[in-house]
Coordinates of C-alpha atoms (C1' of nucleotides) in Angstrom, one line a residue:
Chain A
M1468 CA 36.8 -41.4 -32.5
F1469 CA 36.3 -42.5 -28.7
E1470 CA 33.8 -45.0 -27.7
A1471 CA 33.5 -46.5 -24.5
R1472 CA 30.7 -49.0 -23.4
L1473 CA 29.9 -49.8 -19.5
V1474 CA 27.3 -52.3 -18.7
Q1475 CA 27.7 -51.5 -15.1
G1476 CA 26.3 -47.7 -16.0
G1477 CA 25.5 -47.5 -12.1
L1478 CA 29.2 -47.2 -11.4
L1479 CA 29.6 -44.0 -13.7
K1480 CA 26.5 -42.0 -12.1
K1481 CA 27.9 -42.8 -8.5
V1482 CA 31.5 -41.4 -9.7
L1483 CA 29.8 -38.3 -10.8
D1484 CA 28.1 -37.9 -7.8
S1485 CA 31.0 -38.3 -5.9
I1486 CA 33.1 -35.4 -7.7
K1487 CA 30.5 -33.0 -9.1
D1488 CA 30.0 -31.2 -5.5
L1489 CA 33.9 -30.9 -5.5
V1490 CA 34.9 -29.7 -9.0
T1491 CA 32.7 -27.9 -11.2
D1492 CA 34.4 -28.1 -14.8
A1493 CA 37.1 -30.3 -15.5
N1494 CA 38.5 -32.2 -18.7
F1495 CA 38.4 -35.8 -19.1
D1496 CA 41.3 -37.5 -20.8
C1497 CA 40.4 -40.3 -23.1
S1498 CA 43.2 -42.5 -24.2
P1499 CA 44.1 -46.0 -24.9
N1500 CA 45.2 -46.5 -21.3
G1501 CA 41.6 -45.5 -20.2
F1502 CA 39.3 -42.6 -19.3
S1503 CA 40.7 -40.5 -16.6
L1504 CA 40.2 -37.1 -15.0
Q1505 CA 42.6 -35.0 -12.6
A1506 CA 41.3 -31.8 -11.4
M1507 CA 41.5 -29.4 -8.6
D1508 CA 38.5 -28.6 -6.4
S1509 CA 37.0 -25.0 -6.9
S1510 CA 38.8 -23.4 -4.2
H1511 CA 42.0 -24.7 -5.6
V1512 CA 42.8 -26.6 -2.0
S1513 CA 42.2 -30.4 -2.8
L1514 CA 42.8 -32.6 -5.8
V1515 CA 40.8 -35.4 -7.5
A1516 CA 42.2 -37.9 -9.5
L1517 CA 40.1 -40.4 -11.4
L1518 CA 40.9 -43.4 -13.4
L1519 CA 38.7 -45.7 -15.2
R1520 CA 40.9 -48.5 -17.1
S1521 CA 40.3 -49.5 -20.8
D1522 CA 40.2 -52.9 -20.0
G1523 CA 37.4 -52.4 -17.4
F1524 CA 35.1 -51.3 -20.0
D1525 CA 33.0 -53.6 -22.0
H1526 CA 34.0 -52.0 -25.0
Y1527 CA 36.8 -49.3 -25.4
R1528 CA 38.2 -47.3 -28.4
A1529 CA 40.0 -44.4 -28.2
D1530 CA 41.9 -43.9 -31.5
R1531 CA 43.9 -40.9 -30.3
P1532 CA 44.2 -39.3 -27.0
I1533 CA 41.4 -36.5 -26.8
S1534 CA 40.4 -34.3 -23.9
M1535 CA 36.8 -33.5 -23.4
G1536 CA 36.1 -30.4 -21.0
M1537 CA 32.5 -30.8 -19.2
N1538 CA 30.9 -29.1 -16.8
L1539 CA 30.3 -31.9 -14.2
N1540 CA 27.1 -30.8 -12.9
N1541 CA 25.6 -31.1 -16.3
M1542 CA 27.1 -34.4 -17.1
A1543 CA 25.8 -35.6 -13.8
K1544 CA 22.2 -34.1 -14.6
M1545 CA 22.5 -36.4 -17.8
L1546 CA 23.7 -39.6 -16.2
K1547 CA 20.8 -39.0 -13.6
C1548 CA 18.8 -39.8 -16.7
A1549 CA 20.0 -43.5 -16.8
G1550 CA 18.5 -46.3 -14.7
N1551 CA 21.0 -47.5 -11.9
D1552 CA 21.5 -50.8 -14.3
D1553 CA 21.4 -49.2 -17.6
I1554 CA 24.2 -49.9 -19.8
I1555 CA 26.1 -46.7 -20.7
T1556 CA 28.0 -45.8 -23.8
M1557 CA 30.0 -42.6 -24.4
K1558 CA 30.9 -41.5 -27.8
A1559 CA 32.7 -38.6 -29.0
E1560 CA 34.3 -37.5 -32.2
D1561 CA 38.0 -36.7 -32.3
A1562 CA 37.4 -33.2 -33.1
G1563 CA 33.9 -32.6 -32.1
D1564 CA 32.3 -30.2 -29.6
T1565 CA 29.8 -32.7 -27.9
V1566 CA 30.0 -36.0 -26.3
T1567 CA 27.0 -38.4 -26.4
F1568 CA 25.8 -40.8 -23.6
M1569 CA 23.6 -43.6 -24.6
F1570 CA 21.5 -45.2 -22.1
E1571 CA 20.2 -48.9 -22.7
S1572 CA 17.7 -50.3 -20.2
P1573 CA 18.6 -53.9 -19.4
N1574 CA 15.8 -55.4 -21.5
Q1575 CA 16.6 -53.0 -24.3
E1576 CA 13.2 -51.6 -24.5
R1577 CA 14.2 -48.2 -23.9
I1578 CA 17.5 -46.6 -25.5
S1579 CA 18.0 -42.9 -24.7
D1580 CA 20.8 -40.7 -26.1
F1581 CA 22.2 -37.5 -24.5
E1582 CA 24.1 -35.0 -26.2
L1583 CA 26.2 -32.7 -24.0
K1584 CA 28.0 -29.8 -25.4
L1585 CA 31.8 -29.7 -24.3
M1586 CA 34.0 -26.5 -23.2
D1587 CA 37.2 -25.5 -23.2
I1588 CA 38.8 -25.7 -19.6
D1589 CA 42.5 -24.7 -18.7
S1590 CA 43.7 -27.6 -16.7
E1591 CA 47.2 -27.8 -15.1
Q1592 CA 47.9 -31.5 -15.2
L1593 CA 50.1 -32.0 -12.2
G1594 CA 52.5 -34.9 -11.9
I1595 CA 51.8 -36.8 -8.8
P1596 CA 54.7 -38.9 -7.5
D1597 CA 54.2 -42.4 -6.5
T1598 CA 55.5 -42.0 -3.0
D1599 CA 55.9 -44.8 -0.4
Y1600 CA 54.0 -43.4 2.5
A1601 CA 54.8 -43.6 6.1
A1602 CA 51.4 -45.2 7.1
T1603 CA 48.6 -46.7 5.1
V1604 CA 45.2 -47.3 6.7
K1605 CA 42.7 -49.4 5.1
M1606 CA 39.2 -49.3 6.7
P1607 CA 35.3 -49.9 5.8
A1608 CA 34.4 -46.9 3.7
S1609 CA 31.1 -46.4 5.6
E1610 CA 33.1 -46.1 9.0
F1611 CA 35.3 -43.6 7.7
Q1612 CA 32.2 -41.5 6.3
R1613 CA 30.7 -41.8 9.8
I1614 CA 33.6 -40.8 11.6
C1615 CA 34.2 -37.6 9.3
K1616 CA 30.6 -36.7 9.6
D1617 CA 30.6 -37.2 13.4
L1618 CA 33.6 -35.3 14.0
A1619 CA 32.3 -32.5 11.9
S1620 CA 29.6 -31.7 14.3
I1621 CA 32.3 -31.0 17.0
G1622 CA 35.2 -29.3 15.2
D1623 CA 36.6 -28.4 11.8
T1624 CA 39.7 -30.1 12.1
V1625 CA 40.7 -33.6 12.5
L1626 CA 43.9 -34.7 13.7
I1627 CA 44.7 -38.3 12.5
S1628 CA 47.4 -40.2 14.5
V1629 CA 48.3 -43.7 13.0
T1630 CA 50.3 -45.9 15.3
K1631 CA 50.9 -49.6 14.9
D1632 CA 47.8 -50.6 16.9
G1633 CA 45.3 -48.3 15.4
V1634 CA 44.2 -44.9 14.0
K1635 CA 42.7 -42.1 16.1
F1636 CA 40.7 -39.4 14.8
S1637 CA 40.7 -36.3 17.1
T1638 CA 39.0 -32.9 17.1
T1639 CA 38.3 -30.0 19.1
G1640 CA 35.6 -27.2 18.9
D1641 CA 33.7 -24.9 21.1
I1642 CA 31.5 -27.5 22.8
G1643 CA 34.3 -30.0 23.7
S1644 CA 36.4 -32.4 22.1
A1645 CA 36.3 -36.0 20.5
N1646 CA 38.5 -38.9 19.9
I1647 CA 37.8 -42.0 17.9
T1648 CA 40.1 -44.9 18.0
C1649 CA 39.9 -47.5 15.1
R1650 CA 42.2 -50.5 16.3
Q1651 CA 43.7 -52.8 13.7
N1652 CA 41.7 -56.1 13.3
T1653 CA 42.5 -58.3 10.7
S1654 CA 40.5 -61.2 12.6
V1655 CA 36.9 -60.2 11.1
D1656 CA 35.8 -62.5 8.7
K1657 CA 34.9 -60.2 5.9
P1658 CA 37.9 -58.6 4.4
E1659 CA 36.1 -55.3 3.6
E1660 CA 35.0 -54.9 7.2
Q1661 CA 38.7 -55.0 8.4
T1662 CA 40.8 -52.2 9.5
T1663 CA 44.4 -52.7 8.5
I1664 CA 47.5 -50.7 9.0
E1665 CA 50.8 -50.6 7.3
L1666 CA 53.3 -48.6 9.3
N1667 CA 57.0 -47.6 8.2
E1668 CA 56.8 -44.6 10.7
P1669 CA 54.1 -43.2 12.9
V1670 CA 52.3 -40.2 11.5
C1671 CA 50.1 -37.4 12.8
L1672 CA 48.5 -35.0 10.6
S1673 CA 45.6 -32.5 10.6
F1674 CA 43.0 -32.0 7.8
A1675 CA 40.1 -29.8 7.1
L1676 CA 36.9 -32.0 7.9
R1677 CA 35.2 -29.9 5.3
Y1678 CA 37.2 -31.6 2.4
L1679 CA 37.3 -35.2 4.0
N1680 CA 33.6 -35.1 3.9
S1681 CA 33.2 -34.1 0.2
F1682 CA 35.6 -36.8 -0.5
A1683 CA 33.4 -39.4 1.6
K1684 CA 30.7 -38.8 -1.0
A1685 CA 32.7 -41.5 -2.9
T1686 CA 31.4 -44.1 -0.5
P1687 CA 28.7 -45.6 -2.7
L1688 CA 31.4 -46.7 -4.7
S1689 CA 33.6 -49.2 -2.5
H1690 CA 33.3 -50.8 0.8
T1691 CA 36.7 -50.0 1.7
V1692 CA 38.8 -46.6 1.8
T1693 CA 42.6 -46.5 1.9
L1694 CA 44.3 -43.3 3.6
S1695 CA 47.8 -43.0 2.9
M1696 CA 49.9 -40.7 4.7
S1697 CA 53.3 -39.3 5.3
K1698 CA 54.7 -36.2 7.3
E1699 CA 53.9 -32.9 5.6
L1700 CA 52.6 -34.5 2.5
P1701 CA 48.8 -34.5 1.1
V1702 CA 46.8 -37.4 2.4
V1703 CA 45.4 -39.7 -0.5
V1704 CA 42.3 -41.0 0.2
E1705 CA 41.3 -43.8 -2.3
Y1706 CA 38.3 -45.7 -3.1
R1707 CA 38.8 -48.4 -5.6
I1708 CA 36.2 -48.9 -8.4
G1709 CA 35.3 -52.5 -8.6
D1710 CA 38.0 -53.8 -11.3
L1711 CA 37.6 -50.8 -13.2
G1712 CA 39.9 -48.5 -11.6
H1713 CA 40.0 -45.8 -9.0
I1714 CA 39.4 -42.5 -7.6
R1715 CA 41.8 -40.8 -5.4
F1716 CA 41.5 -37.4 -3.5
Y1717 CA 44.8 -35.6 -2.4
L1718 CA 44.6 -33.0 0.6
A1719 CA 47.5 -31.0 1.9
P1720 CA 47.6 -31.1 5.7
K1721 CA 47.1 -28.2 8.1
I1722 CA 50.3 -26.6 9.4
E1723 CA 49.7 -24.9 12.8
D1724 CA 50.4 -21.6 11.5
E1725 CA 47.8 -22.2 8.6
E1726 CA 45.3 -23.1 11.3
M1727 CA 45.6 -19.8 13.0
E1728 CA 45.2 -18.1 9.5
D1729 CA 42.0 -20.1 9.1
E1730 CA 40.4 -18.6 12.4
A1731 CA 41.4 -15.1 11.0
Chain B
M758 CA -29.0 -34.1 -0.9
F759 CA -25.7 -35.4 -2.1
E760 CA -24.0 -38.3 -0.3
A761 CA -21.3 -40.6 -1.6
R762 CA -19.2 -43.2 0.3
L763 CA -16.0 -44.3 -0.9
V764 CA -14.2 -47.3 0.9
Q765 CA -11.1 -46.9 -0.6
G766 CA -10.9 -43.2 0.5
G767 CA -7.1 -43.2 -0.5
L768 CA -8.1 -42.8 -4.2
L769 CA -9.9 -39.4 -3.3
K770 CA -6.8 -38.2 -1.5
K771 CA -4.5 -39.2 -4.5
V772 CA -7.1 -37.5 -7.0
L773 CA -6.9 -34.3 -5.0
D774 CA -3.0 -34.4 -4.8
S775 CA -2.8 -34.9 -8.7
I776 CA -5.0 -31.5 -9.4
K777 CA -4.5 -29.3 -6.6
D778 CA -1.3 -27.9 -8.1
L779 CA -2.7 -27.4 -11.5
V780 CA -6.2 -26.1 -10.6
T781 CA -6.6 -23.6 -7.4
D782 CA -10.6 -23.4 -7.4
A783 CA -13.1 -25.8 -9.2
N784 CA -16.8 -26.8 -9.2
F785 CA -17.3 -30.5 -8.4
D786 CA -20.6 -31.6 -10.3
C787 CA -22.7 -34.3 -8.1
S788 CA -25.1 -35.9 -10.7
P789 CA -26.6 -39.3 -10.8
N790 CA -24.0 -40.2 -13.2
G791 CA -21.1 -39.5 -10.7
F792 CA -18.8 -37.1 -9.2
S793 CA -17.1 -35.3 -11.9
L794 CA -14.9 -31.9 -12.3
Q795 CA -13.9 -30.1 -15.5
A796 CA -11.6 -27.2 -15.2
M797 CA -9.0 -25.3 -16.6
D798 CA -5.5 -24.7 -15.0
S799 CA -4.7 -21.3 -13.4
S800 CA -2.9 -20.2 -16.2
H801 CA -5.6 -21.4 -18.7
V802 CA -3.3 -23.7 -20.8
S803 CA -4.3 -27.3 -20.0
L804 CA -7.6 -28.7 -18.9
V805 CA -8.6 -31.4 -16.1
A806 CA -11.6 -33.7 -16.5
L807 CA -12.3 -35.7 -13.8
L808 CA -15.0 -38.7 -13.5
L809 CA -15.7 -40.6 -10.6
R810 CA -19.0 -42.8 -11.7
S811 CA -21.6 -43.2 -9.1
D812 CA -21.5 -47.0 -9.4
G813 CA -18.0 -47.1 -8.4
F814 CA -18.8 -45.7 -5.1
D815 CA -20.1 -48.1 -2.2
H816 CA -22.9 -45.8 -1.6
Y817 CA -24.2 -43.1 -4.0
R818 CA -27.0 -40.8 -3.7
A819 CA -27.6 -37.6 -5.8
D820 CA -31.1 -36.4 -5.5
R821 CA -30.5 -33.7 -7.9
P822 CA -27.6 -32.5 -9.7
I823 CA -25.9 -30.0 -7.6
S824 CA -22.4 -28.0 -8.3
M825 CA -20.2 -27.4 -5.4
G826 CA -17.5 -24.8 -5.8
M827 CA -14.1 -25.6 -3.8
N828 CA -10.8 -24.4 -3.2
L829 CA -8.8 -27.5 -3.8
N830 CA -5.9 -26.8 -1.6
N831 CA -8.4 -26.4 1.1
M832 CA -10.1 -29.7 0.1
A833 CA -6.8 -31.5 -0.3
K834 CA -5.6 -30.1 3.1
M835 CA -9.1 -31.7 4.7
L836 CA -8.4 -35.0 2.8
K837 CA -4.6 -35.1 4.3
C838 CA -6.2 -35.8 7.7
A839 CA -8.0 -38.9 6.5
G840 CA -5.8 -42.2 6.7
N841 CA -4.8 -43.8 3.6
D842 CA -7.1 -46.8 4.4
D843 CA -9.9 -44.9 5.7
I844 CA -13.4 -44.9 4.4
I845 CA -14.4 -41.5 3.0
T846 CA -18.1 -40.1 2.7
M847 CA -19.0 -36.7 1.3
K848 CA -22.2 -35.0 2.1
A849 CA -23.8 -32.1 1.3
E850 CA -27.3 -30.4 1.4
D851 CA -29.0 -29.3 -2.0
A852 CA -28.9 -25.8 -1.0
G853 CA -26.1 -25.5 1.6
D854 CA -23.0 -23.6 1.7
T855 CA -21.0 -26.4 3.1
V856 CA -19.4 -30.3 2.2
T857 CA -19.0 -32.7 5.1
F858 CA -16.2 -35.4 4.9
M859 CA -16.5 -37.9 7.2
F860 CA -13.5 -40.3 7.6
E861 CA -13.8 -43.8 9.2
S862 CA -10.7 -45.7 10.1
P863 CA -10.8 -49.3 8.9
N864 CA -11.4 -50.6 12.4
Q865 CA -14.3 -48.1 13.1
E866 CA -12.3 -46.6 16.2
R867 CA -11.9 -43.2 14.7
I868 CA -14.5 -41.4 13.2
S869 CA -13.9 -37.7 12.1
D870 CA -15.7 -35.1 10.0
F871 CA -14.5 -32.2 8.4
E872 CA -17.0 -29.4 7.0
L873 CA -15.5 -27.4 4.1
K874 CA -17.1 -24.0 2.9
L875 CA -18.3 -23.9 -0.5
M876 CA -17.6 -21.0 -2.9
D877 CA -19.3 -19.7 -5.8
I878 CA -17.0 -20.3 -8.9
D879 CA -17.4 -19.2 -12.4
S880 CA -17.1 -21.9 -14.8
E881 CA -17.4 -22.4 -18.5
Q882 CA -18.1 -26.1 -19.0
L883 CA -16.3 -26.8 -22.5
G884 CA -17.6 -29.6 -24.5
I885 CA -14.8 -32.1 -25.3
P886 CA -15.6 -33.8 -28.5
D887 CA -14.9 -37.7 -28.4
T888 CA -12.2 -37.8 -31.2
D889 CA -10.8 -40.6 -32.8
Y890 CA -6.7 -40.1 -32.3
A891 CA -4.1 -40.8 -35.0
A892 CA -2.0 -42.4 -32.2
T893 CA -2.3 -43.9 -28.9
V894 CA 0.5 -44.8 -26.8
K895 CA -0.2 -46.8 -23.4
M896 CA 2.9 -47.1 -21.3
P897 CA 3.8 -47.7 -17.6
A898 CA 2.8 -44.2 -15.8
S899 CA 6.0 -44.4 -13.8
E900 CA 8.0 -44.5 -17.0
F901 CA 6.2 -41.6 -18.3
Q902 CA 6.7 -39.7 -15.4
R903 CA 10.5 -40.4 -15.4
I904 CA 10.8 -39.2 -18.8
C905 CA 9.0 -36.1 -18.5
K906 CA 11.0 -35.3 -15.2
D907 CA 14.5 -36.3 -16.9
L908 CA 13.8 -34.3 -20.0
A909 CA 12.7 -31.3 -18.0
S910 CA 16.1 -31.3 -16.5
I911 CA 17.7 -30.7 -20.1
G912 CA 14.9 -28.4 -21.9
D913 CA 11.5 -27.1 -21.4
T914 CA 9.9 -28.5 -24.3
V915 CA 9.4 -32.0 -25.4
L916 CA 8.7 -33.5 -29.0
I917 CA 6.9 -36.7 -29.1
S918 CA 7.2 -38.7 -32.3
V919 CA 5.0 -41.8 -32.4
T920 CA 5.7 -44.4 -35.1
K921 CA 4.5 -47.9 -35.2
D922 CA 7.8 -49.2 -33.4
G923 CA 7.8 -46.9 -30.7
V924 CA 7.4 -43.4 -29.2
K925 CA 10.2 -41.0 -29.1
F926 CA 10.6 -38.2 -26.5
S927 CA 13.2 -35.5 -27.7
T928 CA 14.2 -32.4 -26.1
T929 CA 17.0 -29.7 -26.5
G930 CA 18.4 -27.0 -23.9
D931 CA 21.5 -25.0 -23.2
I932 CA 23.6 -28.1 -22.1
G933 CA 22.7 -30.2 -24.6
S934 CA 19.8 -32.6 -26.2
A935 CA 18.2 -36.0 -25.4
N936 CA 16.1 -38.5 -27.2
I937 CA 14.2 -41.5 -25.2
T938 CA 12.9 -44.0 -27.4
C939 CA 10.5 -46.6 -25.9
R940 CA 9.9 -49.5 -28.2
Q941 CA 6.5 -51.2 -28.3
N942 CA 6.7 -54.5 -26.4
T943 CA 3.5 -56.5 -26.0
S944 CA 5.7 -59.7 -24.8
V945 CA 6.2 -58.6 -21.3
D946 CA 4.6 -60.6 -18.8
K947 CA 2.5 -58.1 -16.8
P948 CA 0.1 -55.8 -18.8
E949 CA 1.0 -52.8 -16.6
E950 CA 4.7 -52.9 -17.7
Q951 CA 3.7 -53.1 -21.4
T952 CA 4.2 -50.3 -23.9
T953 CA 1.5 -50.6 -26.8
I954 CA 1.0 -48.3 -29.5
E955 CA -2.1 -47.9 -31.7
L956 CA -1.5 -46.2 -34.8
N957 CA -3.8 -44.8 -37.8
E958 CA -1.2 -42.2 -38.5
P959 CA 2.2 -41.1 -37.3
V960 CA 2.3 -38.0 -35.4
C961 CA 4.9 -35.7 -34.1
L962 CA 3.7 -32.9 -31.6
S963 CA 6.0 -30.5 -29.1
F964 CA 4.4 -30.0 -25.6
A965 CA 5.6 -27.8 -22.6
L966 CA 7.4 -30.2 -20.1
R967 CA 6.2 -28.1 -17.3
Y968 CA 2.5 -29.2 -17.8
L969 CA 3.3 -32.9 -18.6
N970 CA 5.3 -33.0 -15.1
S971 CA 2.1 -31.6 -13.6
F972 CA 0.0 -34.2 -15.0
A973 CA 2.3 -36.9 -14.0
K974 CA 1.4 -36.2 -10.5
A975 CA -1.6 -38.5 -10.9
T976 CA 0.8 -41.4 -11.5
P977 CA -0.3 -42.9 -8.1
L978 CA -3.7 -43.3 -9.5
S979 CA -2.6 -46.2 -12.0
H980 CA 0.1 -48.4 -13.3
T981 CA -0.5 -47.1 -16.8
V982 CA -0.8 -44.1 -18.5
T983 CA -2.4 -43.2 -22.1
L984 CA -1.3 -40.5 -24.6
S985 CA -3.7 -39.7 -27.2
M986 CA -2.4 -37.8 -29.9
S987 CA -3.8 -36.1 -33.3
K988 CA -2.1 -33.5 -35.4
E989 CA -2.6 -30.1 -34.2
L990 CA -4.8 -31.3 -31.3
P991 CA -4.3 -31.3 -27.7
V992 CA -2.9 -34.4 -26.4
V993 CA -4.8 -36.1 -23.8
V994 CA -3.2 -37.6 -20.9
E995 CA -5.1 -40.4 -19.2
Y996 CA -5.0 -42.2 -15.9
R997 CA -7.8 -44.7 -15.0
I998 CA -8.7 -44.8 -11.4
G999 CA -9.5 -48.3 -10.7
D1000 CA -13.1 -49.3 -11.8
L1001 CA -14.1 -45.8 -10.5
G1002 CA -13.5 -43.5 -13.3
H1003 CA -10.6 -41.9 -14.7
I1004 CA -8.7 -38.4 -14.7
R1005 CA -7.9 -36.9 -18.1
F1006 CA -5.7 -33.9 -18.8
Y1007 CA -5.7 -31.9 -22.0
L1008 CA -2.6 -30.0 -23.4
A1009 CA -2.6 -28.0 -26.8
P1010 CA 0.6 -28.8 -28.9
K1011 CA 3.2 -25.9 -29.2
I1012 CA 3.0 -24.5 -32.7
E1013 CA 6.4 -23.1 -34.1
D1014 CA 5.3 -19.5 -33.8
E1015 CA 4.6 -20.1 -30.2
E1016 CA 7.7 -21.3 -29.2
M1017 CA 9.4 -18.3 -30.5
E1018 CA 6.9 -16.3 -28.3
D1019 CA 8.0 -18.1 -25.2
E1020 CA 11.7 -17.0 -25.7
A1021 CA 10.8 -13.5 -26.0
Chain C
dA796 C1' 10.1 -25.9 9.1
dG797 C1' 12.5 -28.0 5.3
dA798 C1' 16.0 -31.3 3.6
dC799 C1' 18.5 -35.5 4.0
dA800 C1' 19.3 -40.3 5.1
dC801 C1' 17.4 -44.6 6.0
dA802 C1' 14.2 -48.3 5.9
dC803 C1' 10.6 -50.7 3.6
dT804 C1' 7.2 -52.1 -0.2
dG805 C1' 5.7 -52.8 -5.0
Chain D
dC1257 C1' 15.5 -51.2 -8.6
dA1258 C1' 12.8 -47.1 -7.4
dG1259 C1' 9.3 -44.7 -5.0
dT1260 C1' 7.2 -44.1 -0.7
dG1261 C1' 6.9 -43.0 4.1
dT1262 C1' 9.5 -41.9 8.5
dG1263 C1' 12.5 -40.6 11.4
dT1264 C1' 16.4 -37.4 12.2
dC1265 C1' 19.1 -33.6 11.8
dT1266 C1' 20.1 -28.6 10.2

DNA sequence: AGACACACTG
DNA sequence: CAGTGTGTCT
């Protein structure tokens, strides 16, 4: 038996909106630790890892670990039927083939329950090592989203260069080129408006803007985003979800040779 | 000679927006009692009945009853040319083949008139008996609209069950199933946010969500909607239009056998 | 011309 | 919070 109650149901709605365009089907793992998901995007290029910790829920019970395979578009469709301030409860039997979403309006006048059919999904759970990164940039999520959107109108690849002073996003395309530099600023009043850089070693990596723009759909979840990078390793784009957990996106950098392949 | 002046011209715009997708051509009846329309939708499944009482207009004159056949899409197109707070006056000669819509901006700075060609339309005027219903549900129109929209994303038929405690909307589809229950609440401060149930006998009827969603286009006309139901009889979905009249939609329930036909 | 994003109002 | 209306971008 699995049961999880989240008073801030709107968070779950936003979580699904942020990954349903990237991943079509995925297994949610319900364990005593929490409610989590790890999946490759449908083109098998990037990886999404979601964790909602059990202690972040208002009630949580997972008698034994179960895995629930869902079509994320269908799940999102059902969650759209919840109000943004509804309380959402998920329930599933250990051996059942459905999951139930219960929505309670804040005043309890309206109670809905939606039953979604589960599906069997092959999934390779990758072990993701907890690395120390050469550079970690923390910046306002909306600013990162804006930059990725703007640069995508010029080119399709962004070169991210981090030095101790700041982070530079560069692209080149048919019509010209662009560089956007964000300087470190710890001086701003509000922490969520700060851009901070932790640097062990300067890094300089290229990524496909198309995926970064997909990741940026998680912007409504958090004021800030964290980019963690090391040479030749996938970037980690992380959005914290209140005190509930986080969603992390992984994307391998483009290598020069690969860029040529893309053009072909 | 027919002439009717409505200071709240926006109401007429909304009325047309709410029926033009359901009914393409219809006769408006202009009589001393008021301005009314009764028509089947284009697939001959549901029925629309509109009544705007003469005393709700700011000026009203109908020397003798006339019937004006119009293409509702064309009429709606013309009304779109009126501002939402324009004063609208309709005029027609007894034997003419056109109707004139006059729009006056609130400050009288702009006066337009649009002439629409009338057409001959066959119409069978059905007598609608004034029944006592087994159950009448009054609820916020926006909530009804939301429920019909949400459920249509899951299934195509809704089962409406009314008991003295509340009204339950249920559907089933390929991806799963859903139930939304609204409890009676007369305690809320504002009457337009209340859900109230008048019950002689519990009822349980199925309807095609497609039509209910068309009916719900009338939501901008009123804060509340009334659903009147009796076993095996068409549901009446009524929106009051200020103190001007009402618009009523009728839809026959699905019978089990009919549902099977739909699948074929 | 249509769709999306933003800002505003109920 | 949600719907509407506007403005912008594709």
